[in-house]
Amino acid sequence: MKFFIDTANLDQIAEAQQLGCLDGVTTNPSLMAKEGIKGNQNVINHYKAICDIVTGDVSAEVISVDYQGIINEGKALVEIHPQIVVKVPMIEQGVRALRYFSDHGIRTNCTLVFSVGQALLAAKAGATYVSPFIGRLDDISTDGLGLIEEIREVYDNYGFQTEILAASIRHTMHIVNCAKIGADVITSPLSAIKGLLKHPLTDIGLEKFLSDHRKSQ
Ligand code: G3P
C-alpha cells in the first residue's frame, strides 16, 4: 500500500519524507488556501517546492469545472513537474476530461468520489487514481470503509487498473482498516501516519531495555 500525505504544508511533507515511508502527496484548493498560497505563480512555485521534497506523485487539483478549462489547466499543471498528477472532480465534464487525459498519457486523480457508481465511471474513463472520501462519509453517519470494500470488489471483478486512493482519512485506524480491505493508497494527515508508531508496550519495553542497560554499566 502506498502512503501519501494530504497537505500542502512543506514542513509536514518534509517530516513525512524523512520518515522514509512516503510515496506521494495530495493537495486540494482548501489545503493550498490553508497555507496562504495565492496567485498563479505562487501556486506553481509551491507545487515545484513539494516536488523537490518528495520522489513520488503529487496531486494538483484543477479549479475549472468546464471541459476545456479542465483540459487547459491539467495540461499546464503537468508542465510544472513530471511528478504532477492532475486532480479532477467527479462531475460530468470531469469524466470527459479524465478520458482525454488518459488518451493523452496524462495521469489523473478523480476526486470527490462518494459512491461505487462514481468510482466505476472514473475507472471506465481511465483515471489513474480514484479518491473516495471516507472521513466525510463517516461524518454523515454512512460507512466510508464500506465504500472502499465495494469499490475493491467492483474493480477486482473487471481488472480495472485504477488505484483506490482512500482520502479524507481522519485517524490511524482508518489507515489500518484501509490496508486490511485492500486500498491501494491512503492519503492522510501526518498525525494519523505517526499514530502507527505508537504502542504502550513498545514504550514500556524500551524503557526496561534502557534501564537494564544502565544498571549493567
Ligand atoms: O484531499 C482530499 C481529502 O483527503 C480531504 O479530506 O479531511 O477535508 O475531508 P477532508
PDB file of N, CA and C in Angstrom, residues 87-91 95 98 109-123 127 129-137 144 147-148 151 155 162 164-168:
ATOM      1  N   LYS A  87      -5.619  16.431 -10.580  1.00  0.00           N
ATOM      2  CA  LYS A  87      -6.774  16.051  -9.767  1.00  0.00           C
ATOM      3  C   LYS A  87      -8.020  16.693 -10.366  1.00  0.00           C
ATOM      4  N   VAL A  88      -8.997  15.845 -10.698  1.00  0.00           N
ATOM      5  CA  VAL A  88     -10.184  16.265 -11.467  1.00  0.00           C
ATOM      6  C   VAL A  88     -11.434  15.894 -10.662  1.00  0.00           C
ATOM      7  N   PRO A  89     -12.389  16.837 -10.515  1.00  0.00           N
ATOM      8  CA  PRO A  89     -13.588  16.498  -9.743  1.00  0.00           C
ATOM      9  C   PRO A  89     -14.517  15.528 -10.480  1.00  0.00           C
ATOM     10  N   MET A  90     -15.243  14.740  -9.691  1.00  0.00           N
ATOM     11  CA  MET A  90     -16.209  13.769 -10.235  1.00  0.00           C
ATOM     12  C   MET A  90     -17.485  14.498 -10.652  1.00  0.00           C
ATOM     13  N   ILE A  91     -17.378  15.160 -11.815  1.00  0.00           N
ATOM     14  CA  ILE A  91     -18.536  15.807 -12.437  1.00  0.00           C
ATOM     15  C   ILE A  91     -18.532  15.378 -13.907  1.00  0.00           C
ATOM     16  N   VAL A  95     -15.364  13.809 -15.955  1.00  0.00           N
ATOM     17  CA  VAL A  95     -15.244  12.446 -16.514  1.00  0.00           C
ATOM     18  C   VAL A  95     -14.778  12.524 -17.966  1.00  0.00           C
ATOM     19  N   LEU A  98     -11.179  13.216 -17.850  1.00  0.00           N
ATOM     20  CA  LEU A  98     -10.389  12.028 -17.460  1.00  0.00           C
ATOM     21  C   LEU A  98     -10.071  11.193 -18.697  1.00  0.00           C
ATOM     22  N   ASN A 109      -6.142  11.957 -10.912  1.00  0.00           N
ATOM     23  CA  ASN A 109      -6.725  11.531  -9.643  1.00  0.00           C
ATOM     24  C   ASN A 109      -8.146  12.081  -9.614  1.00  0.00           C
ATOM     25  N   CYS A 110      -9.139  11.204  -9.695  1.00  0.00           N
ATOM     26  CA  CYS A 110     -10.536  11.645  -9.687  1.00  0.00           C
ATOM     27  C   CYS A 110     -10.989  11.838  -8.244  1.00  0.00           C
ATOM     28  N   THR A 111     -11.330  13.081  -7.902  1.00  0.00           N
ATOM     29  CA  THR A 111     -11.594  13.428  -6.507  1.00  0.00           C
ATOM     30  C   THR A 111     -13.084  13.656  -6.251  1.00  0.00           C
ATOM     31  N   LEU A 112     -13.423  13.748  -4.973  1.00  0.00           N
ATOM     32  CA  LEU A 112     -14.815  13.955  -4.532  1.00  0.00           C
ATOM     33  C   LEU A 112     -15.700  12.779  -4.942  1.00  0.00           C
ATOM     34  N   VAL A 113     -15.200  11.571  -4.677  1.00  0.00           N
ATOM     35  CA  VAL A 113     -15.938  10.348  -5.002  1.00  0.00           C
ATOM     36  C   VAL A 113     -16.602   9.812  -3.732  1.00  0.00           C
ATOM     37  N   PHE A 114     -17.913   9.596  -3.818  1.00  0.00           N
ATOM     38  CA  PHE A 114     -18.690   9.180  -2.644  1.00  0.00           C
ATOM     39  C   PHE A 114     -19.571   7.963  -2.909  1.00  0.00           C
ATOM     40  N   SER A 115     -19.453   7.360  -4.108  1.00  0.00           N
ATOM     41  CA  SER A 115     -20.284   6.176  -4.393  1.00  0.00           C
ATOM     42  C   SER A 115     -19.535   5.216  -5.308  1.00  0.00           C
ATOM     43  N   VAL A 116     -19.978   3.956  -5.299  1.00  0.00           N
ATOM     44  CA  VAL A 116     -19.377   2.939  -6.177  1.00  0.00           C
ATOM     45  C   VAL A 116     -19.609   3.317  -7.639  1.00  0.00           C
ATOM     46  N   GLY A 117     -20.793   3.838  -7.935  1.00  0.00           N
ATOM     47  CA  GLY A 117     -21.097   4.223  -9.320  1.00  0.00           C
ATOM     48  C   GLY A 117     -20.119   5.270  -9.825  1.00  0.00           C
ATOM     49  N   GLN A 118     -19.814   6.249  -8.992  1.00  0.00           N
ATOM     50  CA  GLN A 118     -18.851   7.276  -9.402  1.00  0.00           C
ATOM     51  C   GLN A 118     -17.469   6.656  -9.633  1.00  0.00           C
ATOM     52  N   ALA A 119     -17.085   5.735  -8.740  1.00  0.00           N
ATOM     53  CA  ALA A 119     -15.769   5.085  -8.873  1.00  0.00           C
ATOM     54  C   ALA A 119     -15.699   4.244 -10.141  1.00  0.00           C
ATOM     55  N   LEU A 120     -16.824   3.603 -10.491  1.00  0.00           N
ATOM     56  CA  LEU A 120     -16.884   2.794 -11.717  1.00  0.00           C
ATOM     57  C   LEU A 120     -16.701   3.682 -12.949  1.00  0.00           C
ATOM     58  N   LEU A 121     -17.382   4.826 -12.924  1.00  0.00           N
ATOM     59  CA  LEU A 121     -17.283   5.767 -14.045  1.00  0.00           C
ATOM     60  C   LEU A 121     -15.849   6.290 -14.187  1.00  0.00           C
ATOM     61  N   ALA A 122     -15.219   6.611 -13.069  1.00  0.00           N
ATOM     62  CA  ALA A 122     -13.836   7.121 -13.110  1.00  0.00           C
ATOM     63  C   ALA A 122     -12.900   6.079 -13.721  1.00  0.00           C
ATOM     64  N   ALA A 123     -13.093   4.818 -13.322  1.00  0.00           N
ATOM     65  CA  ALA A 123     -12.235   3.749 -13.854  1.00  0.00           C
ATOM     66  C   ALA A 123     -12.483   3.561 -15.350  1.00  0.00           C
ATOM     67  N   ALA A 127      -9.144   6.878 -15.213  1.00  0.00           N
ATOM     68  CA  ALA A 127      -8.441   7.574 -14.122  1.00  0.00           C
ATOM     69  C   ALA A 127      -7.291   6.721 -13.596  1.00  0.00           C
ATOM     70  N   TYR A 129      -5.938   7.290 -10.473  1.00  0.00           N
ATOM     71  CA  TYR A 129      -6.374   7.105  -9.082  1.00  0.00           C
ATOM     72  C   TYR A 129      -7.833   7.536  -8.961  1.00  0.00           C
ATOM     73  N   VAL A 130      -8.546   6.904  -8.016  1.00  0.00           N
ATOM     74  CA  VAL A 130      -9.874   7.383  -7.635  1.00  0.00           C
ATOM     75  C   VAL A 130      -9.840   7.644  -6.130  1.00  0.00           C
ATOM     76  N   SER A 131     -10.402   8.806  -5.733  1.00  0.00           N
ATOM     77  CA  SER A 131     -10.318   9.214  -4.321  1.00  0.00           C
ATOM     78  C   SER A 131     -11.678   9.213  -3.633  1.00  0.00           C
ATOM     79  N   PRO A 132     -12.068   8.083  -3.027  1.00  0.00           N
ATOM     80  CA  PRO A 132     -13.252   8.092  -2.158  1.00  0.00           C
ATOM     81  C   PRO A 132     -12.916   8.783  -0.837  1.00  0.00           C
ATOM     82  N   PHE A 133     -13.820   9.676  -0.391  1.00  0.00           N
ATOM     83  CA  PHE A 133     -13.578  10.472   0.829  1.00  0.00           C
ATOM     84  C   PHE A 133     -14.223   9.761   2.026  1.00  0.00           C
ATOM     85  N   ILE A 134     -13.473   8.912   2.691  1.00  0.00           N
ATOM     86  CA  ILE A 134     -14.109   8.074   3.709  1.00  0.00           C
ATOM     87  C   ILE A 134     -14.501   8.854   4.968  1.00  0.00           C
ATOM     88  N   GLY A 135     -13.679   9.807   5.380  1.00  0.00           N
ATOM     89  CA  GLY A 135     -13.996  10.568   6.599  1.00  0.00           C
ATOM     90  C   GLY A 135     -15.273  11.382   6.441  1.00  0.00           C
ATOM     91  N   ARG A 136     -15.437  11.990   5.275  1.00  0.00           N
ATOM     92  CA  ARG A 136     -16.643  12.810   5.073  1.00  0.00           C
ATOM     93  C   ARG A 136     -17.898  11.939   5.034  1.00  0.00           C
ATOM     94  N   LEU A 137     -17.764  10.682   4.570  1.00  0.00           N
ATOM     95  CA  LEU A 137     -18.907   9.762   4.635  1.00  0.00           C
ATOM     96  C   LEU A 137     -19.196   9.391   6.084  1.00  0.00           C
ATOM     97  N   GLY A 144     -17.754   4.874   5.388  1.00  0.00           N
ATOM     98  CA  GLY A 144     -16.660   5.193   4.465  1.00  0.00           C
ATOM     99  C   GLY A 144     -15.839   3.974   4.087  1.00  0.00           C
ATOM    100  N   LEU A 147     -17.438   1.695   1.595  1.00  0.00           N
ATOM    101  CA  LEU A 147     -17.320   2.136   0.202  1.00  0.00           C
ATOM    102  C   LEU A 147     -16.010   1.630  -0.412  1.00  0.00           C
ATOM    103  N   ILE A 148     -14.923   1.691   0.366  1.00  0.00           N
ATOM    104  CA  ILE A 148     -13.634   1.184  -0.153  1.00  0.00           C
ATOM    105  C   ILE A 148     -13.775  -0.308  -0.494  1.00  0.00           C
ATOM    106  N   ILE A 151     -15.786  -0.725  -3.742  1.00  0.00           N
ATOM    107  CA  ILE A 151     -15.020  -0.346  -4.947  1.00  0.00           C
ATOM    108  C   ILE A 151     -13.969  -1.422  -5.249  1.00  0.00           C
ATOM    109  N   TYR A 155     -13.717  -3.250  -8.817  1.00  0.00           N
ATOM    110  CA  TYR A 155     -12.500  -3.133  -9.637  1.00  0.00           C
ATOM    111  C   TYR A 155     -11.881  -4.520  -9.871  1.00  0.00           C
ATOM    112  N   THR A 162      -7.229   1.277 -12.281  1.00  0.00           N
ATOM    113  CA  THR A 162      -7.344   2.492 -11.456  1.00  0.00           C
ATOM    114  C   THR A 162      -7.059   2.143 -10.000  1.00  0.00           C
ATOM    115  N   ILE A 164      -7.212   2.602  -6.005  1.00  0.00           N
ATOM    116  CA  ILE A 164      -8.125   3.146  -4.992  1.00  0.00           C
ATOM    117  C   ILE A 164      -7.301   3.907  -3.963  1.00  0.00           C
ATOM    118  N   LEU A 165      -7.517   5.228  -3.940  1.00  0.00           N
ATOM    119  CA  LEU A 165      -6.761   6.133  -3.063  1.00  0.00           C
ATOM    120  C   LEU A 165      -7.714   6.600  -1.959  1.00  0.00           C
ATOM    121  N   ALA A 166      -7.666   5.962  -0.815  1.00  0.00           N
ATOM    122  CA  ALA A 166      -8.584   6.318   0.276  1.00  0.00           C
ATOM    123  C   ALA A 166      -8.206   7.695   0.822  1.00  0.00           C
ATOM    124  N   ALA A 167      -9.144   8.647   0.694  1.00  0.00           N
ATOM    125  CA  ALA A 167      -8.887  10.037   1.095  1.00  0.00           C
ATOM    126  C   ALA A 167      -9.797  10.420   2.256  1.00  0.00           C
ATOM    127  N   SER A 168      -9.570  11.650   2.759  1.00  0.00           N
ATOM    128  CA  SER A 168     -10.328  12.124   3.918  1.00  0.00           C
ATOM    129  C   SER A 168     -10.141  11.165   5.095  1.00  0.00           C
TER     130      SER A 168
END
